[in-house]
Amino acid sequence: MIKRLVFFLVGAVIFLISLPISTKMVMELIHNQKMNVLYKITNVSEGFPPTESTFNFKGHMVKIKETIKDESSYMDPWSNKIVIADLSLKLDGEEIDSLQDYPIRVEEEGLNRYYGEIAYLILVDKKVDKTQFVILLKKTRELKKNCRTEI
């Protein structure tokens, strides 16, 4: 009888401790389900061959222009050869945003050169049957500048 009471109390304490975390997980699942009902998101950046950095969507030309700042390269922790460049995002020839001093993978092609920094998505709003083109630009940094191996 005492074993059952101890197991019950330990289980109740563990359950109560896990409630805040599990509540957030359930809320995330509910939100994800709602998003899947309302929207369809297609990542244009995925697949093989790599997506070109110049993309035409409904008569509008989106282009990434890179300006390599320093020809010296380094290897990142995942063995990718990296150079530092300024990236400009242009829509129909007009610059709409830029990323300064960003790492690019010089041995890759298309959007794979900017892996994790730039992504193209097509967003379909199922409720109003509207299609939009979304460009994600990552403005934050993950690697410190001293975290590299010179080659």
mmCIF file of C-alpha atoms in Angstrom:
data_model
loop_
_atom_site.group_PDB
_atom_site.id
_atom_site.type_symbol
_atom_site.label_atom_id
_atom_site.label_comp_id
_atom_site.label_asym_id
_atom_site.label_seq_id
_atom_site.Cartn_x
_atom_site.Cartn_y
_atom_site.Cartn_z
ATOM 1 C CA MET A 1 0.000 0.000 0.000
ATOM 2 C CA ILE A 2 2.837 2.402 0.821
ATOM 3 C CA LYS A 3 4.597 1.552 -2.474
ATOM 4 C CA ARG A 4 1.476 2.503 -4.407
ATOM 5 C CA LEU A 5 1.171 5.769 -2.525
ATOM 6 C CA VAL A 6 4.862 6.602 -3.165
ATOM 7 C CA PHE A 7 4.534 5.746 -6.884
ATOM 8 C CA PHE A 8 1.354 7.818 -7.107
ATOM 9 C CA LEU A 9 2.954 10.821 -5.395
ATOM 10 C CA VAL A 10 6.133 10.614 -7.513
ATOM 11 C CA GLY A 11 4.020 10.330 -10.679
ATOM 12 C CA ALA A 12 1.839 13.269 -9.621
ATOM 13 C CA VAL A 13 4.898 15.445 -8.933
ATOM 14 C CA ILE A 14 6.476 14.549 -12.293
ATOM 15 C CA PHE A 15 3.165 15.244 -14.038
ATOM 16 C CA LEU A 16 2.815 18.639 -12.362
ATOM 17 C CA ILE A 17 6.406 19.562 -13.201
ATOM 18 C CA SER A 18 5.868 18.690 -16.870
ATOM 19 C CA LEU A 19 2.603 20.652 -17.232
ATOM 20 C CA PRO A 20 4.138 24.031 -18.203
ATOM 21 C CA ILE A 21 6.276 22.471 -20.933
ATOM 22 C CA SER A 22 3.614 20.100 -22.252
ATOM 23 C CA THR A 23 1.062 22.935 -22.387
ATOM 24 C CA LYS A 24 3.365 24.902 -24.696
ATOM 25 C CA MET A 25 3.902 21.817 -26.862
ATOM 26 C CA VAL A 26 0.151 21.226 -27.206
ATOM 27 C CA MET A 27 -0.400 24.904 -28.057
ATOM 28 C CA GLU A 28 2.287 24.669 -30.735
ATOM 29 C CA LEU A 29 0.627 21.583 -32.246
ATOM 30 C CA ILE A 30 -2.741 23.352 -32.314
ATOM 31 C CA HIS A 31 -1.198 26.439 -33.928
ATOM 32 C CA ASN A 32 0.612 24.290 -36.510
ATOM 33 C CA GLN A 33 -2.644 22.536 -37.392
ATOM 34 C CA LYS A 34 -4.425 25.888 -37.846
ATOM 35 C CA MET A 35 -1.608 27.147 -40.079
ATOM 36 C CA ASN A 36 -1.793 24.014 -42.231
ATOM 37 C CA VAL A 37 -5.526 24.529 -42.700
ATOM 38 C CA LEU A 38 -5.189 28.214 -43.658
ATOM 39 C CA TYR A 39 -1.910 28.278 -45.626
ATOM 40 C CA LYS A 40 0.263 26.196 -47.895
ATOM 41 C CA ILE A 41 3.941 27.118 -47.743
ATOM 42 C CA THR A 42 6.285 25.869 -50.457
ATOM 43 C CA ASN A 43 10.023 26.312 -50.028
ATOM 44 C CA VAL A 44 11.330 27.224 -53.482
ATOM 45 C CA SER A 45 14.904 27.069 -52.146
ATOM 46 C CA GLU A 46 14.903 23.283 -51.704
ATOM 47 C CA GLY A 47 15.596 20.497 -54.133
ATOM 48 C CA PHE A 48 18.081 19.577 -56.785
ATOM 49 C CA PRO A 49 19.377 21.213 -58.925
ATOM 50 C CA PRO A 50 19.819 24.249 -56.656
ATOM 51 C CA THR A 51 17.371 27.130 -57.136
ATOM 52 C CA GLU A 52 18.896 30.022 -59.046
ATOM 53 C CA SER A 53 19.364 33.231 -57.078
ATOM 54 C CA THR A 54 17.464 35.083 -59.822
ATOM 55 C CA PHE A 55 13.766 34.199 -59.639
ATOM 56 C CA ASN A 56 10.797 35.346 -61.724
ATOM 57 C CA PHE A 57 7.418 35.483 -59.952
ATOM 58 C CA LYS A 58 4.349 36.821 -61.770
ATOM 59 C CA GLY A 59 6.398 39.134 -63.977
ATOM 60 C CA HIS A 60 8.616 40.442 -61.166
ATOM 61 C CA MET A 61 12.323 39.670 -61.164
ATOM 62 C CA VAL A 62 13.974 38.968 -57.802
ATOM 63 C CA LYS A 63 17.757 38.913 -57.879
ATOM 64 C CA ILE A 64 20.545 38.486 -55.337
ATOM 65 C CA LYS A 65 23.708 40.411 -56.178
ATOM 66 C CA GLU A 66 26.844 39.523 -54.260
ATOM 67 C CA THR A 67 29.947 41.637 -53.910
ATOM 68 C CA ILE A 68 32.861 39.651 -52.526
ATOM 69 C CA LYS A 69 34.742 41.883 -50.101
ATOM 70 C CA ASP A 70 37.798 39.760 -49.496
ATOM 71 C CA GLU A 71 39.093 36.971 -51.720
ATOM 72 C CA SER A 72 40.610 35.116 -48.756
ATOM 73 C CA SER A 73 38.476 32.227 -47.613
ATOM 74 C CA TYR A 74 38.119 30.018 -44.583
ATOM 75 C CA MET A 75 36.509 26.693 -43.715
ATOM 76 C CA ASP A 76 33.491 26.788 -41.433
ATOM 77 C CA PRO A 77 32.885 24.037 -38.827
ATOM 78 C CA TRP A 78 30.974 22.002 -41.467
ATOM 79 C CA SER A 79 33.904 22.059 -43.948
ATOM 80 C CA ASN A 80 32.335 24.584 -46.329
ATOM 81 C CA LYS A 81 34.679 27.039 -48.034
ATOM 82 C CA ILE A 82 33.444 30.496 -47.028
ATOM 83 C CA VAL A 83 34.166 34.031 -48.219
ATOM 84 C CA ILE A 84 32.709 37.258 -46.868
ATOM 85 C CA ALA A 85 30.496 39.295 -49.189
ATOM 86 C CA ASP A 86 27.866 42.020 -49.242
ATOM 87 C CA LEU A 87 24.535 40.750 -50.563
ATOM 88 C CA SER A 88 21.921 42.960 -52.212
ATOM 89 C CA LEU A 89 18.325 41.917 -52.772
ATOM 90 C CA LYS A 90 16.864 43.531 -55.868
ATOM 91 C CA LEU A 91 13.257 43.540 -57.035
ATOM 92 C CA ASP A 92 12.831 44.550 -60.676
ATOM 93 C CA GLY A 93 16.316 46.126 -60.580
ATOM 94 C CA GLU A 94 15.657 48.239 -57.461
ATOM 95 C CA GLU A 95 17.609 47.377 -54.325
ATOM 96 C CA ILE A 96 15.178 46.703 -51.486
ATOM 97 C CA ASP A 97 17.538 45.344 -48.816
ATOM 98 C CA SER A 98 21.127 44.332 -48.224
ATOM 99 C CA LEU A 99 23.182 42.116 -45.954
ATOM 100 C CA GLN A 100 26.640 43.408 -45.064
ATOM 101 C CA ASP A 101 29.637 41.132 -44.428
ATOM 102 C CA TYR A 102 27.785 37.854 -44.811
ATOM 103 C CA PRO A 103 29.343 34.427 -45.327
ATOM 104 C CA ILE A 104 28.706 32.697 -48.630
ATOM 105 C CA ARG A 105 29.629 29.174 -49.676
ATOM 106 C CA VAL A 106 31.795 29.727 -52.741
ATOM 107 C CA GLU A 107 31.752 26.116 -53.912
ATOM 108 C CA GLU A 108 27.932 25.973 -54.066
ATOM 109 C CA GLU A 109 25.532 27.195 -56.747
ATOM 110 C CA GLY A 110 22.348 29.268 -56.697
ATOM 111 C CA LEU A 111 20.643 29.845 -53.351
ATOM 112 C CA ASN A 112 22.785 27.106 -51.795
ATOM 113 C CA ARG A 113 25.573 29.715 -51.698
ATOM 114 C CA TYR A 114 23.534 31.605 -49.081
ATOM 115 C CA TYR A 115 22.404 28.558 -47.102
ATOM 116 C CA GLY A 116 20.514 29.655 -44.015
ATOM 117 C CA GLU A 117 20.807 33.339 -44.912
ATOM 118 C CA ILE A 118 18.248 33.705 -47.733
ATOM 119 C CA ALA A 119 15.204 31.612 -48.651
ATOM 120 C CA TYR A 120 12.420 31.931 -51.214
ATOM 121 C CA LEU A 121 8.930 30.754 -50.251
ATOM 122 C CA ILE A 122 5.577 30.676 -52.016
ATOM 123 C CA LEU A 123 2.700 31.286 -49.608
ATOM 124 C CA VAL A 124 -0.812 30.295 -50.652
ATOM 125 C CA ASP A 125 -3.647 31.689 -48.518
ATOM 126 C CA LYS A 126 -6.268 28.951 -48.892
ATOM 127 C CA LYS A 127 -9.068 31.077 -47.456
ATOM 128 C CA VAL A 128 -8.909 33.860 -50.073
ATOM 129 C CA ASP A 129 -7.040 31.857 -52.748
ATOM 130 C CA LYS A 130 -4.155 34.343 -52.903
ATOM 131 C CA THR A 131 -0.546 33.461 -53.759
ATOM 132 C CA GLN A 132 2.388 35.505 -52.474
ATOM 133 C CA PHE A 133 6.131 35.293 -52.905
ATOM 134 C CA VAL A 134 8.070 35.627 -49.622
ATOM 135 C CA ILE A 135 11.795 36.288 -49.289
ATOM 136 C CA LEU A 136 13.384 35.490 -45.947
ATOM 137 C CA LEU A 137 16.577 37.353 -45.098
ATOM 138 C CA LYS A 138 18.411 36.314 -41.970
ATOM 139 C CA LYS A 139 19.802 39.389 -40.288
ATOM 140 C CA THR A 140 21.313 37.676 -37.234
ATOM 141 C CA ARG A 141 24.660 35.935 -36.842
ATOM 142 C CA GLU A 142 25.392 32.500 -35.414
ATOM 143 C CA LEU A 143 29.158 32.155 -35.854
ATOM 144 C CA LYS A 144 31.571 34.510 -34.222
ATOM 145 C CA LYS A 145 34.185 35.928 -36.577
ATOM 146 C CA ASN A 146 37.017 34.212 -34.682
ATOM 147 C CA CYS A 147 35.353 30.796 -35.095
ATOM 148 C CA ARG A 148 36.970 29.847 -38.415
ATOM 149 C CA THR A 149 39.900 28.018 -39.861
ATOM 150 C CA GLU A 150 41.982 29.888 -42.437
ATOM 151 C CA ILE A 151 43.019 28.043 -45.620
#
